[in-house]
PDB file of C-alpha atoms in Angstrom:
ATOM      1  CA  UNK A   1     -29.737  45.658  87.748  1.00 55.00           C
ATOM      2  CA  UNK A   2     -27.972  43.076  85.636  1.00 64.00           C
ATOM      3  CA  UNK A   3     -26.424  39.459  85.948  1.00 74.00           C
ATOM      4  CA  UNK A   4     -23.767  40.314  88.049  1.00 80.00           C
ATOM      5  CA  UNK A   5     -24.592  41.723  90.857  1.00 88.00           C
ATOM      6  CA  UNK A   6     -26.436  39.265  92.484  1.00 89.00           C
ATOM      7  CA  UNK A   7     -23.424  37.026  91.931  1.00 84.00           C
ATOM      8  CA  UNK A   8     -20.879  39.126  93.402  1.00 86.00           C
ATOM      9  CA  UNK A   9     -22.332  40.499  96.665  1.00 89.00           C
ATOM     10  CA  UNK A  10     -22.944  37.395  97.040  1.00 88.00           C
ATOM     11  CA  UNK A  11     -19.473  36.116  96.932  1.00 82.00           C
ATOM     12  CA  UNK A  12     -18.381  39.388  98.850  1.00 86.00           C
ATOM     13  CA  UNK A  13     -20.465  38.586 101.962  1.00 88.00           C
ATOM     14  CA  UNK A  14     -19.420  35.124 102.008  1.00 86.00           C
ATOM     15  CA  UNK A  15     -15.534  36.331 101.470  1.00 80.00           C
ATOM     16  CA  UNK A  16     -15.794  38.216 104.229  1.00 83.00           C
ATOM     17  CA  UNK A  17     -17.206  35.536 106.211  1.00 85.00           C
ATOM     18  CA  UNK A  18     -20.644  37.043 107.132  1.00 89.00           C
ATOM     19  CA  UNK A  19     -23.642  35.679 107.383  1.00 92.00           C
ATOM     20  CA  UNK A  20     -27.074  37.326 105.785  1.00 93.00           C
ATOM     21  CA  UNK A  21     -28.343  38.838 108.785  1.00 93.00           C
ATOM     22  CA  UNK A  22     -25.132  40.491 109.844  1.00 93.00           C
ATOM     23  CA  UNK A  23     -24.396  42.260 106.859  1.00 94.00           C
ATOM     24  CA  UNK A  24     -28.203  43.144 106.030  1.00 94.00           C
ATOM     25  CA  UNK A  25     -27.790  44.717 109.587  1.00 94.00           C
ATOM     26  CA  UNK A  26     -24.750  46.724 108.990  1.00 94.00           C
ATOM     27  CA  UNK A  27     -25.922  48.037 105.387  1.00 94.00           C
ATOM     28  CA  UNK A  28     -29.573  48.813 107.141  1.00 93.00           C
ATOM     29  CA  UNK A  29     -31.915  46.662 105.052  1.00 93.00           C
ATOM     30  CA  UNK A  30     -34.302  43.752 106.121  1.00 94.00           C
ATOM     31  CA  UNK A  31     -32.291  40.340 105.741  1.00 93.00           C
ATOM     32  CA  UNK A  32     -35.079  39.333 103.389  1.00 93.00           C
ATOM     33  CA  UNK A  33     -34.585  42.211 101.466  1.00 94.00           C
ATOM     34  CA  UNK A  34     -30.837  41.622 101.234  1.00 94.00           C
ATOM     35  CA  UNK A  35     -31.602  37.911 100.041  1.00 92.00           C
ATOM     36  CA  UNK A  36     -33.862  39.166  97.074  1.00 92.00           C
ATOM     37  CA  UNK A  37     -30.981  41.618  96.372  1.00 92.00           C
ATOM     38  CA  UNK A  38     -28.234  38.275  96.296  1.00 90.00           C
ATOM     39  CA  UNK A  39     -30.885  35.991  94.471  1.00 89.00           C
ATOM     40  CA  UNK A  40     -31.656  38.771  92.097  1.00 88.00           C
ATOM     41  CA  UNK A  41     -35.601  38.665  92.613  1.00 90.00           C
ATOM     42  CA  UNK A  42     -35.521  42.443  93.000  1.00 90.00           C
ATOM     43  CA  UNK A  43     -33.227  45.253  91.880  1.00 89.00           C
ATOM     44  CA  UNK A  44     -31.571  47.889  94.409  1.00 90.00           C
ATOM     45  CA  UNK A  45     -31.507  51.730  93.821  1.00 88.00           C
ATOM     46  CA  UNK A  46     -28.202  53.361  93.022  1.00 88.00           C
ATOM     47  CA  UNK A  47     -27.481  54.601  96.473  1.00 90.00           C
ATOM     48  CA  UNK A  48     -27.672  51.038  97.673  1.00 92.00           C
ATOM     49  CA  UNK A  49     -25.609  50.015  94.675  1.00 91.00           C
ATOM     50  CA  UNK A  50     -23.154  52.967  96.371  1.00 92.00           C
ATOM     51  CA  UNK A  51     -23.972  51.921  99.857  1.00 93.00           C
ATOM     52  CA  UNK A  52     -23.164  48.356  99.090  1.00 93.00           C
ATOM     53  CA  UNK A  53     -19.586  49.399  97.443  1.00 91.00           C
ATOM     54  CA  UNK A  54     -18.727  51.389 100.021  1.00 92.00           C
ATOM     55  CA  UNK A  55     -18.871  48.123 102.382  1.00 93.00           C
ATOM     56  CA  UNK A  56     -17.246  46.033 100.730  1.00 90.00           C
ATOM     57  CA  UNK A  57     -14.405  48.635  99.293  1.00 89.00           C
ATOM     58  CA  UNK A  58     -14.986  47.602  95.846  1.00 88.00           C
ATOM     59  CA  UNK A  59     -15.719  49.922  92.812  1.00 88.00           C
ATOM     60  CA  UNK A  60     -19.621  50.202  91.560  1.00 89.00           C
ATOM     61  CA  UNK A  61     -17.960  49.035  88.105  1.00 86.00           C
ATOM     62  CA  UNK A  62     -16.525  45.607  89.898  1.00 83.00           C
ATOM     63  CA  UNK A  63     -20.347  45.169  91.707  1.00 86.00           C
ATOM     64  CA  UNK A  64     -21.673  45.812  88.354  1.00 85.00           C
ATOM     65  CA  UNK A  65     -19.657  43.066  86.282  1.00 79.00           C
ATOM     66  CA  UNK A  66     -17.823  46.115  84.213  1.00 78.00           C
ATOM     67  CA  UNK A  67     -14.807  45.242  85.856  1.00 75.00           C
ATOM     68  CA  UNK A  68     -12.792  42.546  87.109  1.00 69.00           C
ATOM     69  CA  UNK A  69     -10.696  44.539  89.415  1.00 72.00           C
ATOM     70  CA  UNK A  70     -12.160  45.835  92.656  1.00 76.00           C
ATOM     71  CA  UNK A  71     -10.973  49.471  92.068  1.00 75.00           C
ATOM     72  CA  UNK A  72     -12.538  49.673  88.738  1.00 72.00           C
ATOM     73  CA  UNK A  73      -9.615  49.966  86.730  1.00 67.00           C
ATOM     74  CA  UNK A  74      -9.508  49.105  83.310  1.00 63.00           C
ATOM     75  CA  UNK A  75      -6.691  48.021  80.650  1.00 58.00           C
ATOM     76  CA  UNK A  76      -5.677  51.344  78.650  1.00 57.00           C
ATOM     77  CA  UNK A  77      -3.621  51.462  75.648  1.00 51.00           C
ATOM     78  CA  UNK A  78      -2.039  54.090  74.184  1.00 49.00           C
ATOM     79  CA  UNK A  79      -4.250  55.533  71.491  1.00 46.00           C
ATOM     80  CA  UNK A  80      -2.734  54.962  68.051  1.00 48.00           C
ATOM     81  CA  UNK A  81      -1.067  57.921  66.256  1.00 49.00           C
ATOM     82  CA  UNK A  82      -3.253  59.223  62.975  1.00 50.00           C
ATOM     83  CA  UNK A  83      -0.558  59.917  60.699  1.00 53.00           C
ATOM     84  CA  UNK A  84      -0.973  61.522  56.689  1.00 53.00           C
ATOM     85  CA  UNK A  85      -0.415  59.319  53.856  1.00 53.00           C
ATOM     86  CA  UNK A  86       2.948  60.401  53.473  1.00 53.00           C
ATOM     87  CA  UNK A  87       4.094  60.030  56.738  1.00 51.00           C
ATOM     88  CA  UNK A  88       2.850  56.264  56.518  1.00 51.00           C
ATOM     89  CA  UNK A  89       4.673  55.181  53.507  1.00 53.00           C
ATOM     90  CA  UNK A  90       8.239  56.973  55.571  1.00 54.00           C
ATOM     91  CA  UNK A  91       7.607  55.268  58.641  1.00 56.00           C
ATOM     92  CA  UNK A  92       7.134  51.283  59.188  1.00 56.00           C
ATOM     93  CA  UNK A  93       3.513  50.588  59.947  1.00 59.00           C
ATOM     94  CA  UNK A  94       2.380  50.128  63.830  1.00 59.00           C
ATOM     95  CA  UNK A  95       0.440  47.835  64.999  1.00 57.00           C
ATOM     96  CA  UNK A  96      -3.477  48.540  65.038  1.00 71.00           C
ATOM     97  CA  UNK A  97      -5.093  49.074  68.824  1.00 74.00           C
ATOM     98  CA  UNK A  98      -6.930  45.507  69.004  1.00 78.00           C
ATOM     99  CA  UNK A  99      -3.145  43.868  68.543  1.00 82.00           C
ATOM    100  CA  UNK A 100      -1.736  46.090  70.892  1.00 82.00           C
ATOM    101  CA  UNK A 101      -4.792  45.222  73.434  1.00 84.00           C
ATOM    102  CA  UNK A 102      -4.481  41.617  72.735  1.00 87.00           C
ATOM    103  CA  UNK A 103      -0.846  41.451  73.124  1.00 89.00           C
ATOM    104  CA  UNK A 104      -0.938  43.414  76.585  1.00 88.00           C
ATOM    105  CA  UNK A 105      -3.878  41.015  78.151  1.00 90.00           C
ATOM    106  CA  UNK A 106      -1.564  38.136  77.045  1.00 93.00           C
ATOM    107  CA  UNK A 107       1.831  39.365  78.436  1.00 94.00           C
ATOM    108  CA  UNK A 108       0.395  40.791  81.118  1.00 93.00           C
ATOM    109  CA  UNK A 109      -1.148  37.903  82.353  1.00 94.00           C
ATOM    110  CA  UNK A 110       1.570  35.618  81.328  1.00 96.00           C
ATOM    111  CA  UNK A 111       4.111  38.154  83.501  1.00 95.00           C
ATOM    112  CA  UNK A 112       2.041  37.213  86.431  1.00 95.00           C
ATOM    113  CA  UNK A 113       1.879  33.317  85.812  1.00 96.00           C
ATOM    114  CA  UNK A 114       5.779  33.664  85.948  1.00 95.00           C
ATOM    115  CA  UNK A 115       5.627  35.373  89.006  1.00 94.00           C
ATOM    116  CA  UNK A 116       3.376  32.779  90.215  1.00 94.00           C
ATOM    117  CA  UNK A 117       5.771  30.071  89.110  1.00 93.00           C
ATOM    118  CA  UNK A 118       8.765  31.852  90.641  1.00 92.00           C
ATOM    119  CA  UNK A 119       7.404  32.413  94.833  1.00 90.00           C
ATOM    120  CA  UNK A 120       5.965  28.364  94.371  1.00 90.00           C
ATOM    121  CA  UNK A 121       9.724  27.425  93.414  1.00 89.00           C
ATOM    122  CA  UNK A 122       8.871  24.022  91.983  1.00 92.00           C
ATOM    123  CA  UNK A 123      11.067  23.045  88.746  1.00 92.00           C
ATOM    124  CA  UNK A 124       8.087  20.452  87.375  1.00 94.00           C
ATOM    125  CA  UNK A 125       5.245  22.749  87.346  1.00 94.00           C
ATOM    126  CA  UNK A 126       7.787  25.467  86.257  1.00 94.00           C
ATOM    127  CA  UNK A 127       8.392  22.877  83.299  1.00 95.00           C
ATOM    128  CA  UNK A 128       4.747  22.002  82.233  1.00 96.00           C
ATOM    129  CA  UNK A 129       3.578  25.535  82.273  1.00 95.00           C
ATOM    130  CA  UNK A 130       6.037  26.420  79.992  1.00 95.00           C
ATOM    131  CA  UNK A 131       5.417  23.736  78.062  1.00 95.00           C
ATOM    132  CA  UNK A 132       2.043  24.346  77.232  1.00 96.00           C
ATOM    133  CA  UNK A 133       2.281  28.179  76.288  1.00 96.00           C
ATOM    134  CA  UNK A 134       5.496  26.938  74.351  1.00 96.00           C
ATOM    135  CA  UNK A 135       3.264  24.366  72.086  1.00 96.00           C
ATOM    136  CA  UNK A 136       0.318  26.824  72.067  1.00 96.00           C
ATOM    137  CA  UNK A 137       3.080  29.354  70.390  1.00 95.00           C
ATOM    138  CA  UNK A 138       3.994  26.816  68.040  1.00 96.00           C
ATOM    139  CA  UNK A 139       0.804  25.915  66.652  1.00 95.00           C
ATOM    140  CA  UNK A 140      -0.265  29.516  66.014  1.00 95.00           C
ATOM    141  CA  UNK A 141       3.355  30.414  64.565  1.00 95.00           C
ATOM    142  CA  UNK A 142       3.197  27.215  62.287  1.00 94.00           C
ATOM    143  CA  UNK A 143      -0.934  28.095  61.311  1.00 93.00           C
ATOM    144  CA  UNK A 144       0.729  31.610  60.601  1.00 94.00           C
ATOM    145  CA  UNK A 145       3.506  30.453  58.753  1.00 93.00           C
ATOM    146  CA  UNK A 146       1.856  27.882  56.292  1.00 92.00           C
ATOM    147  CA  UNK A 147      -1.027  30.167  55.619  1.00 92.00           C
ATOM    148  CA  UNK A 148       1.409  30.808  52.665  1.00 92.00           C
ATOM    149  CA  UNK A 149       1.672  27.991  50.711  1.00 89.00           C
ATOM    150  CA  UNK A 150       4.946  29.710  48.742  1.00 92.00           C
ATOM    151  CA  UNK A 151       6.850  29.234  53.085  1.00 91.00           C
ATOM    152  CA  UNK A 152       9.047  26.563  52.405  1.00 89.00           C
ATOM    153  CA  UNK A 153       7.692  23.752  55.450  1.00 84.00           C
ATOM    154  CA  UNK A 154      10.954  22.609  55.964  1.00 85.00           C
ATOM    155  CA  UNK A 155      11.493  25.010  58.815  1.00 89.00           C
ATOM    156  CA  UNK A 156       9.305  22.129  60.533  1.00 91.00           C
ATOM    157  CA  UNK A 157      10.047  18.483  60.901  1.00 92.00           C
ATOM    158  CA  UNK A 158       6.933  17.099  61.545  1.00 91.00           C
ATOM    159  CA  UNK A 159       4.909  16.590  58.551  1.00 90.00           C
ATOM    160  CA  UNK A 160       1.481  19.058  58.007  1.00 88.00           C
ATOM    161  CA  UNK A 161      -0.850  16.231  58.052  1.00 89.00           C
ATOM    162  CA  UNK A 162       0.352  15.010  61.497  1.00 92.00           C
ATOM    163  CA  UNK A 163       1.495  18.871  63.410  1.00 92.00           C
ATOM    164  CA  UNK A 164      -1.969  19.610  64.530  1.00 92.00           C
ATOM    165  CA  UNK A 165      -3.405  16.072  66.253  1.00 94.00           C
ATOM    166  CA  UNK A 166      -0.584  15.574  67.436  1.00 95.00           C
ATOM    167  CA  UNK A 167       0.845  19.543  68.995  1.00 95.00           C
ATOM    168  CA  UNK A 168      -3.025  19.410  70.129  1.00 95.00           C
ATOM    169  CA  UNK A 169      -2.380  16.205  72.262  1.00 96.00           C
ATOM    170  CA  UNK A 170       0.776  16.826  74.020  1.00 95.00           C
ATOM    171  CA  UNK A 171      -1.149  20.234  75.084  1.00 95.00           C
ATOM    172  CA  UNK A 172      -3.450  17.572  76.830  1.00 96.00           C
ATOM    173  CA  UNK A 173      -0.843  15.606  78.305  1.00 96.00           C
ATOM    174  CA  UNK A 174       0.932  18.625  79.204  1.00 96.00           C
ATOM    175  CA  UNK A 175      -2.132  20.133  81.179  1.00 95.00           C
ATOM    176  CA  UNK A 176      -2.774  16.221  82.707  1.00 96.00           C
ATOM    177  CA  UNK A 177       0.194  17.097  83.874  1.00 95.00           C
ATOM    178  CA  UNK A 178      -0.060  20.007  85.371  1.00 95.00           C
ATOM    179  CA  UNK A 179      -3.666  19.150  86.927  1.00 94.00           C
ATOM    180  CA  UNK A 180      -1.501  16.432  88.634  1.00 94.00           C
ATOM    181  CA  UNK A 181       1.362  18.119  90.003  1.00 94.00           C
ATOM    182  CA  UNK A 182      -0.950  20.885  91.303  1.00 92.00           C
ATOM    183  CA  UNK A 183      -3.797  18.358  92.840  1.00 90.00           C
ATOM    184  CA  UNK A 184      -1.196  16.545  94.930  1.00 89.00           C
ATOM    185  CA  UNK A 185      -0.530  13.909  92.414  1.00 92.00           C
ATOM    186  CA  UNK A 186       3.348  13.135  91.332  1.00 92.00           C
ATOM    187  CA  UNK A 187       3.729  11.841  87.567  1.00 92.00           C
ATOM    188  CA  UNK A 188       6.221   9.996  85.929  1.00 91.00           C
ATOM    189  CA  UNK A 189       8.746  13.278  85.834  1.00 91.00           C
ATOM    190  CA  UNK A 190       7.853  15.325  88.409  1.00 93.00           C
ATOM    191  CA  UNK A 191       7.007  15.619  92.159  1.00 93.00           C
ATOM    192  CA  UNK A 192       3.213  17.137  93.535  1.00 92.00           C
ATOM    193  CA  UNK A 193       3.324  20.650  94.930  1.00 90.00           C
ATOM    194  CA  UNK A 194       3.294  21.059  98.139  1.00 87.00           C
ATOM    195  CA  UNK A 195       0.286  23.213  99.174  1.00 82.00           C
ATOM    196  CA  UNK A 196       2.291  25.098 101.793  1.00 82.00           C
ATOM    197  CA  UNK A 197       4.440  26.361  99.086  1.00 79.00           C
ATOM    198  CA  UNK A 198       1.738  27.823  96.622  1.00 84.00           C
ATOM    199  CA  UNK A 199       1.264  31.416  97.100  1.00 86.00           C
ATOM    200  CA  UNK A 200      -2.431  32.415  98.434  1.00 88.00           C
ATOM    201  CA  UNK A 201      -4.530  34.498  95.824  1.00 89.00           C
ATOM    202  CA  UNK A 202      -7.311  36.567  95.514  1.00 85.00           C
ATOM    203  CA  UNK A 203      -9.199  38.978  93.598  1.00 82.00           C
ATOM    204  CA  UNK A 204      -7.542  41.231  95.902  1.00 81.00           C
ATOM    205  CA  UNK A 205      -4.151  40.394  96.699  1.00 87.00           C
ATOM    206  CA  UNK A 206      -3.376  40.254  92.637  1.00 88.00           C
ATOM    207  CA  UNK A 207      -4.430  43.381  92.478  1.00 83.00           C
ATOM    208  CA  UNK A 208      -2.739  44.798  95.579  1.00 85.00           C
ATOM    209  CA  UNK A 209       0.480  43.226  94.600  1.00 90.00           C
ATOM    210  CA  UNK A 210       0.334  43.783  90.409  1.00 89.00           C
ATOM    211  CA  UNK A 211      -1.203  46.517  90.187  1.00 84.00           C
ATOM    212  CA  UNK A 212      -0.489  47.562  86.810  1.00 85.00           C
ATOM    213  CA  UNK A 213      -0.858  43.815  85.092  1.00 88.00           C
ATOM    214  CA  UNK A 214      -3.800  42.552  87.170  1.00 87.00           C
ATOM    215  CA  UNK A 215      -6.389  44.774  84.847  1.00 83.00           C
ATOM    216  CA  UNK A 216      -5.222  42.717  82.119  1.00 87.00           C
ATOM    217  CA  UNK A 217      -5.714  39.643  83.147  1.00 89.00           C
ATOM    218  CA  UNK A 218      -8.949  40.290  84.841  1.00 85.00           C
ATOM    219  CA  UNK A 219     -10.528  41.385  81.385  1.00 84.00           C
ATOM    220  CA  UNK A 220      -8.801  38.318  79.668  1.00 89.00           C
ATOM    221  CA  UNK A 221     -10.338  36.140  81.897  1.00 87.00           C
ATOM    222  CA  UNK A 222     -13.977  37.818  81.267  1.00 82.00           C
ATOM    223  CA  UNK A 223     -13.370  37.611  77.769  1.00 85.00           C
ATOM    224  CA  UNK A 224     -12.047  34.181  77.410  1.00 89.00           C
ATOM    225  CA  UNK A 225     -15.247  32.997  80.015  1.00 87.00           C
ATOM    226  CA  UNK A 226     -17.915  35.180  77.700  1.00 85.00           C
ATOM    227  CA  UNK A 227     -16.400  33.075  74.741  1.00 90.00           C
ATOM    228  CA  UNK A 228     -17.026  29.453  76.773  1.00 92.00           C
ATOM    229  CA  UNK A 229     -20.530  30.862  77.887  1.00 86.00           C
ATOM    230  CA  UNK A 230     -21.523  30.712  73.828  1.00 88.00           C
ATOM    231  CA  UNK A 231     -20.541  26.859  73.626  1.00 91.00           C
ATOM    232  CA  UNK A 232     -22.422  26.062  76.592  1.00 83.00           C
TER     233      UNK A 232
END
């Protein structure tokens, strides 16, 4: 079948709370056949791959690894305009379809981090998680920006040789940070989160309750893992 699957029914069952037996008995296979199905020793048909989606009310693209949401959906962009020659030099250019893409997985997600941030109603965290996309902006505006050599650098106050190190390190203390406050720990700023005041989340709820952003950050966070899986 592929990598996937085995992974995922697997984490289905045991999201539902099931054991082995019980669901083998409700999809009507042999536990041990179920078990070579979650280990990946043997591949299903495509009924059971069906059968098996069915159960769990996912999509056959979510059991498959295709998608990240449950219902299958998938981030769509509006396809870009083919225009003559003429009409391009009348009309200001438009951005191409993997900017557009890339910009929607990022906004998208970061929309939903906001929202996340908002229901937990804690000012620190708020604080630190701006922080960090604020100095991530920086450094790619100021990479940008002096890619030029002809940009005059003193739009910047901290000197080339030193901007990188040193944006790159309070992204680390930032994210300290932020592992603190959201672990229970207090730093020297801010107070811990309390647990009762984070919202639960799932694979399901996000997509129940942003349905129109959750695709995107589904395949950013397949994209972004696929691109740590080569380092490793």
């Amino acid at each position: 079948m592929n990598n996937d699957f085995p992974r995922i029914v697997t984490l289905l069952r045991k999201e539902r709370g099931l054991s082995q037996k019980q669901a083998a008995l409700e999809l009507g296979v042999s536990q041990a056949l179920l078990s070579h199905y979650e280990k990946g020793i043997r591949e299903c048909g495509l009924d059971f791959v069906v059968k098996i989606a069915d159960y769990y009310n996912v999509s056959c693209d979510y059991l498959l690894g295709r998608s990240l949401d449950r219902t299958g959906a998938q981030v769509r962009i509006n396809e870009p305009v083919v225009r003559s020659a003429q009409e391009k030099t009348d009309e200001p250019s438009k951005p191409n379809a993997m900017i557009t893409m890339n910009k929607k997985l990022i906004t998208d997600s970061m929309n939903i981090i906001f929202e996340i941030l908002n229901r937990t109603e804690h000012r620190g965290l708020t604080s630190e998680v701006s922080a960090f996309f604020m100095v991530s902006v920086y450094k790619m505006m100021r990479a940008l920006y002096s890619s030029n050599p002809k940009n005059p650098q003193a739009m910047f106050s901290v000197i080339p040789e030193l901007y990188q190190g040193v944006s790159t390190a309070l992204m680390s203390i930032v994210e300290s940070n932020i592992g603190c406050i959201t672990t229970g720990r207090p730093t020297s700023e801010h107070s811990a989160v309390d647990s009762s005041a984070t919202p639960q989340l799932s694979p399901d709820i996000l997509s129940k309750k942003y349905p129109e952003l959750a695709p995107s950050l589904y395949n950013l966070i397949r994209d972004t893992e696929e691109k740590m899986k080569k380092l490793t």
